[in-house]
mmCIF file of C-alpha atoms in Angstrom:
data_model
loop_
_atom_site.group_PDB
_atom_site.id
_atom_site.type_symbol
_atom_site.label_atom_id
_atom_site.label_comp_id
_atom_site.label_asym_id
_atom_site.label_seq_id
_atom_site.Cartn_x
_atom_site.Cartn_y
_atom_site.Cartn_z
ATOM 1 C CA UNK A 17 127.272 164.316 127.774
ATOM 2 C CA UNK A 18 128.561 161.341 129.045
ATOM 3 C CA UNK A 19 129.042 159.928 132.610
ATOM 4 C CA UNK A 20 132.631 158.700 133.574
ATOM 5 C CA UNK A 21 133.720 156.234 135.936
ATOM 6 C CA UNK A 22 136.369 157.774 138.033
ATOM 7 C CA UNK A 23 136.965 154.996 140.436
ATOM 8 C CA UNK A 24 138.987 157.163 142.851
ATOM 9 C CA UNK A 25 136.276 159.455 143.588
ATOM 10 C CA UNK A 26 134.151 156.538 144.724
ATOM 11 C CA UNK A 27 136.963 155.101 146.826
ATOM 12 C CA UNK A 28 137.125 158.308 148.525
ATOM 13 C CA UNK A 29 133.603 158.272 149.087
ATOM 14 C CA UNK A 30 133.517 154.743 150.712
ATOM 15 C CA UNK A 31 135.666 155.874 152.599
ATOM 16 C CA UNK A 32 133.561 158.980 153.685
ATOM 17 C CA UNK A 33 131.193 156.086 154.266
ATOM 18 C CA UNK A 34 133.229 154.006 156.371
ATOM 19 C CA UNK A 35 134.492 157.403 158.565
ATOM 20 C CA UNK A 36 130.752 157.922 158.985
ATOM 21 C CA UNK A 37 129.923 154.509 159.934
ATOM 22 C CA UNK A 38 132.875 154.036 162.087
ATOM 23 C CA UNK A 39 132.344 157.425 164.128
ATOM 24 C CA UNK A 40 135.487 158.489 162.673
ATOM 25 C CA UNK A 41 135.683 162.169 162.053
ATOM 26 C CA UNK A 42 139.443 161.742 161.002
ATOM 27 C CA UNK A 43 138.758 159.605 157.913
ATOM 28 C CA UNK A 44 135.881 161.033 157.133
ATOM 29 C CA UNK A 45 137.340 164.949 157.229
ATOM 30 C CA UNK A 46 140.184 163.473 155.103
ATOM 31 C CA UNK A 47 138.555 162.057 152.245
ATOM 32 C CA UNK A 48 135.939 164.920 152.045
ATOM 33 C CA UNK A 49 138.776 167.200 151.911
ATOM 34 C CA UNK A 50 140.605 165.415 149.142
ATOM 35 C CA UNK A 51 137.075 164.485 147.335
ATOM 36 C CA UNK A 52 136.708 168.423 147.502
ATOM 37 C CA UNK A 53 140.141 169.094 146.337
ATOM 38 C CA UNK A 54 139.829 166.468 143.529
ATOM 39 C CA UNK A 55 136.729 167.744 141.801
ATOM 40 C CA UNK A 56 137.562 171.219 142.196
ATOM 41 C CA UNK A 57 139.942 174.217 140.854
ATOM 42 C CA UNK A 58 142.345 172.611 143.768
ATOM 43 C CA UNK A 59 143.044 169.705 141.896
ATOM 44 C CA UNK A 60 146.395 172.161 140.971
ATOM 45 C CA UNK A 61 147.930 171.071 144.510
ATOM 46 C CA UNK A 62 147.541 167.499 144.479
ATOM 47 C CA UNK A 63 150.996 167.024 143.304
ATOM 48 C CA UNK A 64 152.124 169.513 146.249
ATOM 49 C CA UNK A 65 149.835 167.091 149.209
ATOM 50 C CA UNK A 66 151.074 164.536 146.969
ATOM 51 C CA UNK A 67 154.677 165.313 147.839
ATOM 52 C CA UNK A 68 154.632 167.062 151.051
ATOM 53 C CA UNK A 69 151.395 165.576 152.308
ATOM 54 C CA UNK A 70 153.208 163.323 154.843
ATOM 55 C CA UNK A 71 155.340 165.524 156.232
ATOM 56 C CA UNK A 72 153.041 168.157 157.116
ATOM 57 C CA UNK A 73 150.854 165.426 158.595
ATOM 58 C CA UNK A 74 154.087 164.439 160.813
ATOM 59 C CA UNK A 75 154.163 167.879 162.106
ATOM 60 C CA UNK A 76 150.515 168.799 162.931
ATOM 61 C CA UNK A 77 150.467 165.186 163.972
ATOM 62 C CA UNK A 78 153.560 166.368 166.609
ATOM 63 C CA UNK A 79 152.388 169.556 167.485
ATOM 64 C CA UNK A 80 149.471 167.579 168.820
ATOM 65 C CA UNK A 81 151.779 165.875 170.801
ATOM 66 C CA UNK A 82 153.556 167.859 172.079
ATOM 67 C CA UNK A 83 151.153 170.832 173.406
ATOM 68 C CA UNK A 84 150.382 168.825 176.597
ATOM 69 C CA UNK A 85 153.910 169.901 177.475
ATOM 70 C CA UNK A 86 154.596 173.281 176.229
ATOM 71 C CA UNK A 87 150.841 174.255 177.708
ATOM 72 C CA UNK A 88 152.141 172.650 180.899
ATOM 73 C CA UNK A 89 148.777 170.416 180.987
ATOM 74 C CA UNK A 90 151.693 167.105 180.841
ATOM 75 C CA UNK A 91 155.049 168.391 183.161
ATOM 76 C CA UNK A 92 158.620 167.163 182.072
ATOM 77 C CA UNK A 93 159.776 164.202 183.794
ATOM 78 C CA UNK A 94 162.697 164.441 186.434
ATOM 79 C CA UNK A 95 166.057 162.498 185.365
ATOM 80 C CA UNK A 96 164.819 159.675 187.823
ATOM 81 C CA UNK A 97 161.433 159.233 186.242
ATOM 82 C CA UNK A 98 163.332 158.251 183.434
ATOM 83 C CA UNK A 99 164.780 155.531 185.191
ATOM 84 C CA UNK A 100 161.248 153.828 185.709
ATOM 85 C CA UNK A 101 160.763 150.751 184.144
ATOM 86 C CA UNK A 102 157.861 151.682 182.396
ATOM 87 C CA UNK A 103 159.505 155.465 181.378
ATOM 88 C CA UNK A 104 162.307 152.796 180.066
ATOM 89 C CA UNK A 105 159.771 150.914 177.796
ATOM 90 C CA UNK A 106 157.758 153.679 176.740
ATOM 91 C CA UNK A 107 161.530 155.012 175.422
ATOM 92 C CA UNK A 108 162.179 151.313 174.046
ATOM 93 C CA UNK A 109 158.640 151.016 172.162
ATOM 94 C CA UNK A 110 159.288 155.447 170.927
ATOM 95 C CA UNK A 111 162.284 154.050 169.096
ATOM 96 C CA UNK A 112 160.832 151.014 167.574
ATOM 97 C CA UNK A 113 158.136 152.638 166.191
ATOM 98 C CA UNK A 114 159.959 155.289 164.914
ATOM 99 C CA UNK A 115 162.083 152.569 163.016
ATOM 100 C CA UNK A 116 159.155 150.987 162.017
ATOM 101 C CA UNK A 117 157.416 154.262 160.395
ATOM 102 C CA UNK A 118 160.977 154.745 158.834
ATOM 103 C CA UNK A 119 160.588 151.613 157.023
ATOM 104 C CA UNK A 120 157.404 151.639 156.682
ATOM 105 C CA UNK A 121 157.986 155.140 154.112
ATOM 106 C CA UNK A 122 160.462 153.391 152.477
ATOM 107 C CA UNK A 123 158.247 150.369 151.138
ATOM 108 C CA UNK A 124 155.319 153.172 150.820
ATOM 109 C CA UNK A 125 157.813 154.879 148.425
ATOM 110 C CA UNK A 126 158.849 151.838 146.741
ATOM 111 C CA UNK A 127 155.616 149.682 146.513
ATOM 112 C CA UNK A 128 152.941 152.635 146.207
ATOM 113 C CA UNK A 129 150.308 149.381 144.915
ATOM 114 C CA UNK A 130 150.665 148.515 148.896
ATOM 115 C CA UNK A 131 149.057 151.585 150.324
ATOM 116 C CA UNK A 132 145.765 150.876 149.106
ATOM 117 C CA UNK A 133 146.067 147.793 151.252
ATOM 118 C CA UNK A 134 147.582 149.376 153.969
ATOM 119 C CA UNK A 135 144.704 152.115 153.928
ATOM 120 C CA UNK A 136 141.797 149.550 153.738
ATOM 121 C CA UNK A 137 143.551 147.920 156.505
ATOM 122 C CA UNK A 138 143.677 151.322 158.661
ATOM 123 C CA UNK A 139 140.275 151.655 158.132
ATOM 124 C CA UNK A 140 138.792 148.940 158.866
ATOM 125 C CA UNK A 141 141.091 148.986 162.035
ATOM 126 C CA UNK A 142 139.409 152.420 162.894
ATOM 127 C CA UNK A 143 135.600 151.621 161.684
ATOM 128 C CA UNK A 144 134.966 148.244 162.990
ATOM 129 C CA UNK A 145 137.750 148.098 166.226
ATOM 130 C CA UNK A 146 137.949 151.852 167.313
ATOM 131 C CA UNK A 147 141.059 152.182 166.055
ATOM 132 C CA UNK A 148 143.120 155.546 165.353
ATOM 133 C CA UNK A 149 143.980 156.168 161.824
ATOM 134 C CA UNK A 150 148.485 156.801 162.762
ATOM 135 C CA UNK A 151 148.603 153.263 161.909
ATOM 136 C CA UNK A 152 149.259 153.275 158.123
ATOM 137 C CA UNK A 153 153.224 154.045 158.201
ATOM 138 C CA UNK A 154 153.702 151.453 161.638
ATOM 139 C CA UNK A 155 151.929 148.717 159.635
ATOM 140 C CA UNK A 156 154.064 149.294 156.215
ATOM 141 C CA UNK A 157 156.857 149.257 158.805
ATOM 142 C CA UNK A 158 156.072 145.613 159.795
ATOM 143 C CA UNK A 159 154.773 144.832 156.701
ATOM 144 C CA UNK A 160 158.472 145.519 155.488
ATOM 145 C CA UNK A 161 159.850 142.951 158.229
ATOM 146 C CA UNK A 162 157.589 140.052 156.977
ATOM 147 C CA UNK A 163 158.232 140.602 153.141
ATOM 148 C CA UNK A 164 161.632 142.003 153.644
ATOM 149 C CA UNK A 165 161.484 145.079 152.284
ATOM 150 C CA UNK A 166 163.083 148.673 153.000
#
């Protein structure tokens, strides 16, 4: 019997490490999943997360979102709130980071060696400055700007 390398399992399991270390239960639940899902019978849907991953993570990630308001917790804002200054840049900064995470798929799709970087960047974003791990599409999105990409 012999003992292979598999060099993804261990990057999953730093970054168990790092979720554990950084008091981040979001990192840490993901990459125990997927270490799970790797090394077992599951491995048959990896190409299905592989594909579809993202999108399913945009949806849960808006449903979490958007309960505040359809549990009534968070009320609609009147037509005059929205004339606020701040309710104007909070509408200003919504659309540029939605541009930005449009872009940032783009170069994701087209330069898959960059989200390793963009990952170790997220993490040590959320370990070591109490970070939130949303940031990997927004950062490929400016990442796009400065190389100019997408």
């Amino acid at each position: 019997m012999s003992l292979q390398f598999n060099p993804i399992s261990l990057f999953l399991v730093a970054l168990i490490f790092l979720g554990v270390v950084g008091n981040n239960n979001s990192i840490t639940i993901a990459a125990t999943v997927l270490l799970l899902v790797q090394q077992t019978f599951l491995s048959k849907y990896l190409p299905f997360l592989d594909k579809h991953g993202l999108s399913i993570g945009i949806i849960i990630l808006t449903i979490g979102v958007l309960s505040p308001i359809v549990s009534g917790k968070i009320s609609l804002p009147s037509f005059s709130e929205f004339l606020n200054w701040k309710m104007l840049l909070a509408v200003i900064a919504g659309i540029a980071v939605a541009w930005l995470g449009g872009r940032g798929v783009s170069l994701m799709g087209g330069q898959p060696l960059l989200v390793t970087g963009l990952l170790v960047g997220t993490i040590i974003g959320v370990a070591l400055l109490g970070g939130v791990p949303v940031g990997p599409l927004i950062a490929a999105g400016i990442l796009s700007l400065l190389i100019g990409k997408g």
